[in-house]
CSV table of C-alpha atoms in Angstrom, one decimal:
chain,number,residue,atom,x,y,z
A,229,MET,CA,-0.3,0.2,0.0
A,230,LYS,CA,1.7,3.1,-1.4
A,231,ALA,CA,1.1,6.7,-1.7
A,232,SER,CA,3.2,9.3,-3.2
A,233,LEU,CA,3.2,13.1,-2.9
A,234,GLN,CA,5.1,15.1,-5.9
A,235,ASN,CA,6.4,18.3,-6.1
A,236,PHE,CA,5.6,19.5,-2.5
A,237,LYS,CA,6.6,23.4,-2.2
A,238,GLN,CA,8.6,23.1,0.8
A,239,SER,CA,12.3,21.9,1.6
A,240,PRO,CA,12.8,18.5,2.1
A,241,ARG,CA,14.8,19.2,5.4
A,242,LYS,CA,11.7,20.8,7.2
A,243,VAL,CA,9.4,18.0,5.7
A,244,ARG,CA,11.7,15.3,7.0
A,245,LEU,CA,10.9,16.7,10.8
A,246,VAL,CA,7.4,15.5,10.5
A,247,ALA,CA,8.2,11.8,8.7
A,248,ASP,CA,10.6,11.2,11.3
A,249,MET,CA,7.5,11.5,14.0
A,250,ILE,CA,4.9,9.1,12.2
A,251,ARG,CA,7.9,6.4,10.7
A,252,GLY,CA,7.1,3.1,12.2
A,253,LYS,CA,3.8,4.4,14.2
A,254,ARG,CA,0.2,2.8,13.8
A,255,ILE,CA,-2.1,4.7,11.8
A,256,THR,CA,-3.7,5.9,14.4
A,257,ALA,CA,-1.1,7.2,16.6
A,258,ALA,CA,0.7,9.0,13.1
A,259,ARG,CA,-2.9,10.7,12.6
A,260,ASP,CA,-2.8,12.0,16.2
A,261,ALA,CA,0.7,13.3,16.1
A,262,LEU,CA,-0.3,15.0,12.9
A,263,VAL,CA,-3.4,16.6,14.0
A,264,PHE,CA,-1.7,18.5,16.8
A,265,LEU,CA,1.8,19.5,14.9
A,266,PRO,CA,2.6,22.7,14.1
A,267,LYS,CA,4.3,22.5,11.2
A,268,LYS,CA,3.5,23.3,7.3
A,269,SER,CA,3.7,20.2,6.1
A,270,SER,CA,1.9,18.2,8.5
A,271,PRO,CA,-1.6,18.5,6.8
A,272,GLU,CA,0.1,17.4,4.0
A,273,ILE,CA,1.2,14.4,5.2
A,274,GLN,CA,-1.9,13.7,6.7
A,275,LYS,CA,-3.6,13.8,3.4
A,276,LEU,CA,-0.8,11.3,1.9
A,277,LEU,CA,-1.5,9.2,4.9
A,278,ASP,CA,-5.3,9.1,4.4
A,279,SER,CA,-4.6,8.4,0.5
A,280,ALA,CA,-2.5,5.3,1.5
A,281,VAL,CA,-5.2,4.1,3.9
A,282,ALA,CA,-7.9,4.4,1.2
A,283,ASN,CA,-5.3,2.1,-1.1
A,284,ALA,CA,-5.1,-0.2,1.5
A,285,ARG,CA,-8.9,-0.6,1.8
A,286,SER,CA,-9.4,-1.4,-1.6
A,287,GLN,CA,-7.0,-4.2,-1.4
A,288,GLY,CA,-8.8,-5.4,1.5
A,289,PHE,CA,-6.7,-4.3,4.4
A,290,ALA,CA,-8.0,-3.1,7.8
A,291,PRO,CA,-6.9,0.7,8.8
A,292,GLU,CA,-6.7,-0.7,12.5
A,293,ASP,CA,-3.6,-3.4,11.5
A,294,LEU,CA,-1.8,-0.9,9.5
A,295,ILE,CA,1.8,0.7,10.5
A,296,VAL,CA,3.8,3.2,8.8
A,297,LYS,CA,6.6,1.0,7.1
A,298,THR,CA,8.8,3.6,5.2
A,299,ILE,CA,8.4,7.2,4.5
A,300,THR,CA,10.9,9.0,2.6
A,301,VAL,CA,11.5,12.4,1.9
A,302,ASP,CA,13.8,13.0,-1.3
A,303,LYS,CA,14.5,16.3,-3.3
A,304,GLY,CA,12.3,17.5,-6.0
A,305,ALA,CA,12.7,20.6,-8.6
A,306,VAL,CA,14.5,23.3,-7.8
A,307,LEU,CA,12.7,27.0,-8.6
A,308,ARG,CA,15.6,29.5,-9.2
A,309,ARG,CA,14.4,33.2,-8.3
A,310,MET,CA,16.8,36.1,-7.6
A,311,LYS,CA,16.8,38.7,-5.0
A,312,PRO,CA,18.4,42.0,-6.0
A,313,MET,CA,21.4,43.1,-4.1
A,314,ALA,CA,23.0,46.3,-4.0
A,315,ARG,CA,25.0,47.7,-7.1
A,316,GLY,CA,23.2,45.7,-9.5
A,317,ARG,CA,23.9,42.5,-8.5
A,318,GLY,CA,21.4,39.7,-7.8
A,319,ALA,CA,21.5,36.9,-5.6
A,320,ARG,CA,20.1,33.7,-6.3
A,321,ILE,CA,17.6,32.2,-4.2
A,322,ASN,CA,16.6,28.3,-4.7
A,323,ARG,CA,13.3,27.3,-3.4
A,324,THR,CA,13.5,23.4,-3.4
A,325,MET,CA,10.3,20.9,-3.5
A,326,SER,CA,10.1,18.0,-2.0
A,327,ILE,CA,9.0,14.3,-3.1
A,328,VAL,CA,7.2,12.3,-0.3
A,329,LYS,CA,6.6,8.5,-0.6
A,330,LEU,CA,4.7,6.5,2.1
A,331,GLU,CA,4.5,3.0,2.3
A,332,LEU,CA,2.2,0.8,4.6
A,333,ASP,CA,2.6,-2.5,5.9
A,334,VAL,CA,0.3,-5.1,8.2
A,335,GLN,CA,1.4,-4.9,11.8
A,336,GLN,CA,2.2,-8.5,13.1
A,337,ASN,CA,0.9,-10.1,16.1
A,338,LYS,CA,3.2,-10.4,19.2
A,339,GLU,CA,2.9,-14.2,18.4
A,340,GLN,CA,4.0,-14.4,15.0
A,341,LYS,CA,6.9,-12.3,16.0
A,342,THR,CA,8.0,-14.7,18.7
A,343,GLU,CA,7.8,-17.6,16.4
A,344,ASN,CA,10.2,-15.5,13.7
A,345,LYS,CA,12.6,-15.0,16.4
A,346,LYS,CA,12.7,-18.7,17.6
A,347,GLU,CA,13.4,-19.6,14.0
A,348,LYS,CA,16.1,-17.3,13.7
A,349,THR,CA,17.8,-18.6,16.9
A,350,LYS,CA,17.4,-22.0,15.8
A,351,ALA,CA,19.0,-21.4,12.5
A,352,GLU,CA,22.0,-19.6,14.3
A,353,LYS,CA,22.6,-22.6,16.6
A,354,THR,CA,23.0,-24.8,14.2
A,355,PRO,CA,26.5,-26.3,14.2
A,356,THR,CA,29.0,-26.0,11.4
A,357,LYS,CA,32.0,-28.6,11.2
A,358,SER,CA,35.0,-26.8,11.2
A,359,LYS,CA,38.5,-28.5,10.3
A,360,LYS,CA,41.5,-28.3,12.7
A,361,LYS,CA,44.9,-28.3,11.3
A,362,SER,CA,47.6,-29.8,13.5
A,363,LEU,CA,50.5,-27.7,14.2
A,364,THR,CA,52.8,-30.5,13.7
A,365,SER,CA,54.0,-31.9,10.4
């Protein structure tokens, strides 16, 4: 279940602050965090989250079981502007846009997690044959 936001007119550095807050959280907790966060990008990321949840619903997943698996913020297009300066010069202003990609996943139950851990530890404990070389020849 994926959703993406293209050409969001805010710098990636500022959008990553909001993205870091919801990464790995359940959908309800992420929504609650975004509602009360006083950042410009939080309403846009909330719309993106709702879009991803709608995509998950159309595929038959329950929204209560979903978590934010990954959210990445990349640099998008750059608008170049000029700021007038003294003596007829001009300074360049770069207005960077962001590309936000969001992916949801179904949260595993605690029982499934413990079973996966047991399988991993069993795989690690299997002994391997090692050949010892004698020092005397």
